[in-house]
Amino acid sequence: MRWLWIDRFIEFESGKSAKAVKNTSLAEDHFAQHFASWPVMPASLILEGLAQTGGILVGEANQFKEKVVLAKVPRAIFHREMLAGETLYYHTEILHLRPEGASVSGTVVVDNQVTAEAEIFFAHLDQNRSAAIFGEHNFVFGSEMRTLVAKLTKVAKPAAANGAASS
Amino acid sequence: MPTQDEIFTKVSATLVDALNVDEDEIKRTSTLQGDLGAESIDFLDIVFRLEREFGIKIPRGELFPESIFQGDPEFVQNGKVTPKGLEELRHRMPFADLSTFEKNPEVSKLSDLFTVDLITRYIHGKLQNKNAG
């Protein structure tokens, strides 16, 4: 399975905010068991999608030079279950950005309703120590992530429809 | 200029959010790591929240120095902070209360310096400087 939990970006303002879309589908393996007769998108994977949206936003702010890792989720609230077939809009905004790390606020919007909210905290791996341990290669923003990022340049303004239009 | 009590109340609220602890668990003497369960990554989260709550800038390593002694034998010998090391601590962290620590300055007890009271005193000093400037 490819560990990408967003399909594309629909808005991206460098160093400030990003919005991405996740189209859920019954074809995704996890729905087979979560749950067989009631396909609920796992909250952890929703959070992962929100973190990928925010993590790329944070990474791009430093031209992907930093290894940005999810450090903690101080707050996460899920207002309702999200089911296979629904389109999730991930909205993220940078609260703080410093050399050591960043924090991001995020909301999930489905059918123009906020269905989840979270605060996500990212750490920048210490450049000196992580280079010694992991080498210079930035494993966080690998080839799959870079594909998504490359599409950023082709991002269109959001259509005035569905959750994408709300700010 | 808020009073120390007002600052303490806000600091407590900040720690409730950052460390997911109950407000009644937080005393002035609570140590961040030992009593409130803070882990290394929480310290940056606390810094972010304090900056937002009090409208101040907290430079890297000022409130929570990452490495004060760096294994320098002038500062640490046989697991204890030397008098010169204590001087360095006073210089780097003038807002820390060393009165208990200096009686038995074991390096392993350094983390006990980082209390709720320490943050309160640090913020108080920052706000005083801000108002003076």
Tab-separated table of C-alpha atoms in Angstrom:
chain	number	residue	atom	x	y	z
A	1	MET	CA	0.000	0.000	0.000
A	2	ARG	CA	1.300	3.490	-0.764
A	3	TRP	CA	1.319	5.599	2.361
A	4	LEU	CA	-0.361	8.616	0.854
A	5	TRP	CA	-3.560	9.733	2.480
A	6	ILE	CA	-4.287	12.795	0.398
A	7	ASP	CA	-5.120	12.786	-3.303
A	8	ARG	CA	-4.209	16.316	-4.303
A	9	PHE	CA	-3.843	19.860	-3.101
A	10	ILE	CA	-6.489	22.380	-4.050
A	11	GLU	CA	-4.968	25.438	-2.348
A	12	PHE	CA	-1.493	26.180	-1.129
A	13	GLU	CA	-0.171	29.385	0.348
A	14	SER	CA	3.492	28.949	1.220
A	15	GLY	CA	4.234	29.220	4.937
A	16	LYS	CA	0.583	29.886	5.754
A	17	SER	CA	-2.094	27.383	4.770
A	18	ALA	CA	-2.920	24.425	2.571
A	19	LYS	CA	-6.050	22.541	1.576
A	20	ALA	CA	-6.079	19.018	0.223
A	21	VAL	CA	-8.676	16.512	-0.882
A	22	LYS	CA	-9.092	12.877	0.082
A	23	ASN	CA	-11.633	10.908	-1.889
A	24	THR	CA	-12.499	7.789	0.063
A	25	SER	CA	-13.380	4.619	-1.798
A	26	LEU	CA	-14.741	1.224	-0.876
A	27	ALA	CA	-11.864	-0.229	-2.891
A	28	GLU	CA	-9.448	0.773	-0.108
A	29	ASP	CA	-8.424	-2.320	1.842
A	30	HIS	CA	-8.993	-0.949	5.302
A	31	PHE	CA	-12.749	-0.652	4.736
A	32	ALA	CA	-12.984	-4.439	4.469
A	33	GLN	CA	-12.518	-4.767	8.179
A	34	HIS	CA	-13.322	-1.316	9.475
A	35	PHE	CA	-16.096	-2.387	9.412
A	36	ALA	CA	-17.411	-5.126	7.147
A	37	SER	CA	-20.975	-3.857	7.111
A	38	TRP	CA	-20.284	-0.216	8.033
A	39	PRO	CA	-17.263	1.225	6.175
A	40	VAL	CA	-15.944	3.937	8.471
A	41	MET	CA	-12.759	5.789	7.550
A	42	PRO	CA	-10.433	5.110	10.530
A	43	ALA	CA	-9.872	8.247	12.579
A	44	SER	CA	-6.130	7.532	12.664
A	45	LEU	CA	-5.962	7.625	8.847
A	46	ILE	CA	-7.962	10.847	8.745
A	47	LEU	CA	-5.456	12.307	11.159
A	48	GLU	CA	-2.630	10.989	8.967
A	49	GLY	CA	-4.125	12.758	5.942
A	50	LEU	CA	-4.452	15.974	7.907
A	51	ALA	CA	-0.849	15.549	9.111
A	52	GLN	CA	0.388	14.943	5.551
A	53	THR	CA	-1.367	18.115	4.404
A	54	GLY	CA	0.138	20.103	7.275
A	55	GLY	CA	3.505	18.335	7.113
A	56	ILE	CA	4.007	19.189	3.461
A	57	LEU	CA	2.950	22.765	4.215
A	58	VAL	CA	5.629	22.925	6.923
A	59	GLY	CA	8.232	21.163	4.762
A	60	GLU	CA	7.661	23.447	1.790
A	61	ALA	CA	8.127	26.503	4.007
A	62	ASN	CA	11.784	25.442	4.355
A	63	GLN	CA	12.163	24.208	0.767
A	64	PHE	CA	12.008	20.594	2.084
A	65	LYS	CA	15.437	20.924	3.657
A	66	GLU	CA	14.160	19.806	7.060
A	67	LYS	CA	13.093	16.316	8.018
A	68	VAL	CA	9.609	17.087	9.314
A	69	VAL	CA	8.198	14.420	11.606
A	70	LEU	CA	4.862	14.209	13.367
A	71	ALA	CA	5.750	14.691	17.023
A	72	LYS	CA	2.429	14.874	18.801
A	73	VAL	CA	-1.255	15.565	18.486
A	74	PRO	CA	-2.205	17.680	21.496
A	75	ARG	CA	-5.883	17.825	20.506
A	76	ALA	CA	-8.142	15.931	18.126
A	77	ILE	CA	-11.935	15.962	18.026
A	78	PHE	CA	-14.065	13.895	15.678
A	79	HIS	CA	-17.626	15.142	15.351
A	80	ARG	CA	-18.947	12.262	13.285
A	81	GLU	CA	-17.948	9.134	11.415
A	82	MET	CA	-16.800	9.561	7.830
A	83	LEU	CA	-17.842	6.820	5.463
A	84	ALA	CA	-16.529	5.271	2.258
A	85	GLY	CA	-17.604	7.353	-0.720
A	86	GLU	CA	-17.339	10.681	1.035
A	87	THR	CA	-14.886	13.388	-0.006
A	88	LEU	CA	-12.808	14.805	2.811
A	89	TYR	CA	-11.319	18.279	2.589
A	90	TYR	CA	-8.296	18.815	4.804
A	91	HIS	CA	-7.694	22.439	5.804
A	92	THR	CA	-4.448	23.256	7.603
A	93	GLU	CA	-2.919	26.472	8.872
A	94	ILE	CA	0.487	27.076	10.389
A	95	LEU	CA	0.273	28.373	13.963
A	96	HIS	CA	4.012	28.444	14.673
A	97	LEU	CA	7.062	27.838	12.556
A	98	ARG	CA	10.547	27.851	14.048
A	99	PRO	CA	13.873	26.201	13.293
A	100	GLU	CA	13.099	23.484	15.842
A	101	GLY	CA	9.584	22.636	14.632
A	102	ALA	CA	6.074	23.818	13.875
A	103	SER	CA	2.484	23.531	14.986
A	104	VAL	CA	-0.496	23.412	12.695
A	105	SER	CA	-4.238	23.664	13.226
A	106	GLY	CA	-6.386	21.494	11.017
A	107	THR	CA	-10.012	20.871	10.224
A	108	VAL	CA	-11.732	18.223	8.155
A	109	VAL	CA	-14.713	19.379	6.118
A	110	VAL	CA	-17.265	17.103	4.489
A	111	ASP	CA	-20.323	18.476	2.722
A	112	ASN	CA	-19.512	21.945	4.039
A	113	GLN	CA	-19.555	20.711	7.632
A	114	VAL	CA	-16.595	20.493	9.961
A	115	THR	CA	-16.362	16.821	10.853
A	116	ALA	CA	-13.065	16.831	12.743
A	117	GLU	CA	-10.563	19.280	14.227
A	118	ALA	CA	-7.012	18.772	15.409
A	119	GLU	CA	-3.852	20.513	16.425
A	120	ILE	CA	-0.714	18.817	15.122
A	121	PHE	CA	2.808	19.382	16.248
A	122	PHE	CA	5.822	18.684	14.017
A	123	ALA	CA	9.472	18.472	14.977
A	124	HIS	CA	12.387	19.129	12.678
A	125	LEU	CA	14.881	16.357	13.259
A	126	ASP	CA	18.110	17.914	14.435
A	127	GLN	CA	20.009	18.501	11.214
A	128	ASN	CA	23.403	17.537	12.593
A	129	ARG	CA	22.244	14.452	14.480
A	130	SER	CA	19.806	13.204	11.848
A	131	ALA	CA	22.439	13.533	9.130
A	132	ALA	CA	24.703	11.297	11.189
A	133	ILE	CA	21.946	8.727	11.758
A	134	PHE	CA	19.954	8.827	8.526
A	135	GLY	CA	22.343	10.449	6.073
A	136	GLU	CA	21.612	13.499	3.958
A	137	HIS	CA	18.699	11.853	2.123
A	138	ASN	CA	15.377	13.324	3.218
A	139	PHE	CA	13.361	10.136	3.809
A	140	VAL	CA	10.322	12.134	4.969
A	141	PHE	CA	9.709	13.704	1.604
A	142	GLY	CA	10.409	10.643	-0.542
A	143	SER	CA	9.493	10.096	-4.163
A	144	GLU	CA	5.748	9.637	-3.553
A	145	MET	CA	5.500	12.768	-1.458
A	146	ARG	CA	7.528	14.645	-4.035
A	147	THR	CA	5.066	13.619	-6.731
A	148	LEU	CA	2.302	15.219	-4.730
A	149	VAL	CA	4.441	18.235	-4.077
A	150	ALA	CA	5.366	18.546	-7.740
A	151	LYS	CA	1.680	18.819	-8.523
A	152	LEU	CA	1.511	21.853	-6.290
A	153	THR	CA	2.746	23.965	-9.128
A	154	LYS	CA	-0.249	22.831	-11.133
A	155	VAL	CA	-2.745	23.465	-8.377
A	156	ALA	CA	-5.826	25.241	-9.560
A	157	LYS	CA	-7.864	27.604	-7.460
A	158	PRO	CA	-10.547	25.689	-5.595
A	159	ALA	CA	-13.856	25.239	-7.335
A	160	ALA	CA	-16.644	27.162	-5.651
A	161	ALA	CA	-18.255	23.951	-4.610
A	162	ASN	CA	-18.476	21.676	-1.651
A	163	GLY	CA	-16.151	22.045	1.380
A	164	ALA	CA	-13.323	23.434	-0.674
A	165	ALA	CA	-14.969	26.805	-0.899
A	166	SER	CA	-15.258	27.427	2.829
A	167	SER	CA	-12.340	29.115	4.513
B	1	MET	CA	1.441	44.096	34.039
B	2	PRO	CA	-0.184	40.897	35.380
B	3	THR	CA	0.620	39.677	38.893
B	4	GLN	CA	2.554	36.465	39.541
B	5	ASP	CA	-0.765	34.797	40.482
B	6	GLU	CA	-2.344	35.826	37.197
B	7	ILE	CA	0.681	34.556	35.299
B	8	PHE	CA	0.563	31.268	37.234
B	9	THR	CA	-3.105	30.808	36.302
B	10	LYS	CA	-2.331	31.311	32.612
B	11	VAL	CA	0.755	29.087	32.761
B	12	SER	CA	-1.380	26.357	34.372
B	13	ALA	CA	-3.954	26.612	31.588
B	14	THR	CA	-1.131	26.358	29.038
B	15	LEU	CA	0.212	23.216	30.684
B	16	VAL	CA	-3.261	21.657	30.805
B	17	ASP	CA	-3.413	21.993	27.012
B	18	ALA	CA	0.179	20.981	26.300
B	19	LEU	CA	0.477	18.043	28.689
B	20	ASN	CA	-3.129	16.895	28.903
B	21	VAL	CA	-3.148	17.045	32.698
B	22	ASP	CA	-5.905	18.193	35.051
B	23	GLU	CA	-5.606	21.708	36.401
B	24	ASP	CA	-5.741	20.472	39.992
B	25	GLU	CA	-2.616	18.380	39.359
B	26	ILE	CA	-0.632	21.547	38.747
B	27	LYS	CA	1.079	23.112	41.752
B	28	ARG	CA	3.703	25.835	41.735
B	29	THR	CA	6.283	23.295	42.836
B	30	SER	CA	5.294	20.619	40.287
B	31	THR	CA	8.233	19.501	38.180
B	32	LEU	CA	7.441	19.370	34.479
B	33	GLN	CA	8.994	15.971	33.834
B	34	GLY	CA	8.682	14.171	37.185
B	35	ASP	CA	5.247	15.378	38.310
B	36	LEU	CA	3.516	16.372	35.085
B	37	GLY	CA	5.010	13.758	32.735
B	38	ALA	CA	6.450	16.167	30.151
B	39	GLU	CA	8.594	14.557	27.479
B	40	SER	CA	11.292	16.285	25.461
B	41	ILE	CA	8.980	17.168	22.574
B	42	ASP	CA	6.520	18.810	24.988
B	43	PHE	CA	8.996	21.554	25.838
B	44	LEU	CA	8.793	23.099	22.383
B	45	ASP	CA	5.005	22.800	22.456
B	46	ILE	CA	4.994	24.631	25.803
B	47	VAL	CA	7.220	27.369	24.339
B	48	PHE	CA	4.843	27.830	21.374
B	49	ARG	CA	1.832	28.093	23.657
B	50	LEU	CA	3.515	30.514	26.083
B	51	GLU	CA	4.517	32.784	23.202
B	52	ARG	CA	0.922	32.842	21.981
B	53	GLU	CA	-0.636	33.244	25.425
B	54	PHE	CA	1.630	36.069	26.606
B	55	GLY	CA	2.547	37.716	23.300
B	56	ILE	CA	6.279	37.278	23.869
B	57	LYS	CA	9.200	35.800	21.968
B	58	ILE	CA	11.126	33.018	23.652
B	59	PRO	CA	14.475	32.511	21.901
B	60	ARG	CA	15.688	28.951	21.437
B	61	GLY	CA	17.328	27.561	24.574
B	62	GLU	CA	16.476	30.536	26.789
B	63	LEU	CA	13.709	29.009	28.915
B	64	PHE	CA	14.681	25.366	28.418
B	65	PRO	CA	18.421	25.232	27.658
B	66	GLU	CA	19.253	22.144	25.635
B	67	SER	CA	22.735	21.585	26.946
B	68	ILE	CA	24.286	23.819	29.548
B	69	PHE	CA	27.410	21.934	30.535
B	70	GLN	CA	28.210	19.871	27.440
B	71	GLY	CA	30.269	17.452	29.521
B	72	ASP	CA	32.748	20.160	30.481
B	73	PRO	CA	34.691	18.864	33.537
B	74	GLU	CA	34.916	22.417	34.827
B	75	PHE	CA	31.168	22.383	35.253
B	76	VAL	CA	30.531	18.745	36.207
B	77	GLN	CA	32.655	16.358	38.236
B	78	ASN	CA	31.675	12.937	39.599
B	79	GLY	CA	28.060	13.455	38.630
B	80	LYS	CA	27.810	16.740	40.511
B	81	VAL	CA	27.694	20.315	39.313
B	82	THR	CA	30.800	22.221	40.437
B	83	PRO	CA	30.682	25.733	41.965
B	84	LYS	CA	31.676	27.055	38.546
B	85	GLY	CA	28.839	25.045	37.013
B	86	LEU	CA	26.421	26.582	39.500
B	87	GLU	CA	27.662	30.015	38.460
B	88	GLU	CA	27.011	29.079	34.851
B	89	LEU	CA	23.508	27.924	35.779
B	90	ARG	CA	22.806	31.241	37.512
B	91	HIS	CA	24.067	33.077	34.464
B	92	ARG	CA	22.076	31.024	31.936
B	93	MET	CA	18.937	30.672	34.043
B	94	PRO	CA	18.651	33.689	36.348
B	95	PHE	CA	14.981	32.819	36.789
B	96	ALA	CA	15.741	29.401	38.331
B	97	ASP	CA	15.559	28.870	42.070
B	98	LEU	CA	18.763	26.987	42.906
B	99	SER	CA	18.397	27.112	46.707
B	100	THR	CA	17.449	23.432	47.061
B	101	PHE	CA	19.512	22.139	44.156
B	102	GLU	CA	22.805	23.671	45.290
B	103	LYS	CA	22.666	21.746	48.597
B	104	ASN	CA	23.164	18.514	46.633
B	105	PRO	CA	23.847	19.484	43.031
B	106	GLU	CA	23.574	16.089	41.352
B	107	VAL	CA	23.348	16.379	37.575
B	108	SER	CA	20.583	13.789	37.590
B	109	LYS	CA	18.441	16.212	39.620
B	110	LEU	CA	18.774	19.064	37.130
B	111	SER	CA	15.400	18.296	35.591
B	112	ASP	CA	13.783	19.061	38.965
B	113	LEU	CA	14.708	22.715	38.448
B	114	PHE	CA	12.107	22.930	35.706
B	115	THR	CA	8.986	23.607	37.719
B	116	VAL	CA	5.764	25.502	37.078
B	117	ASP	CA	7.174	28.219	39.321
B	118	LEU	CA	10.261	28.507	37.114
B	119	ILE	CA	8.099	29.188	34.075
B	120	THR	CA	6.041	31.717	36.044
B	121	ARG	CA	9.158	33.605	37.140
B	122	TYR	CA	10.583	33.513	33.609
B	123	ILE	CA	7.383	34.946	32.119
B	124	HIS	CA	7.195	37.593	34.830
B	125	GLY	CA	10.733	38.710	33.965
B	126	LYS	CA	9.988	38.749	30.231
B	127	LEU	CA	6.862	40.855	30.712
B	128	GLN	CA	8.728	43.280	32.972
B	129	ASN	CA	11.427	43.735	30.324
B	130	LYS	CA	8.789	44.106	27.626
B	131	ASN	CA	7.015	46.827	29.591
B	132	ALA	CA	10.303	48.559	30.424
B	133	GLY	CA	11.310	48.479	26.778
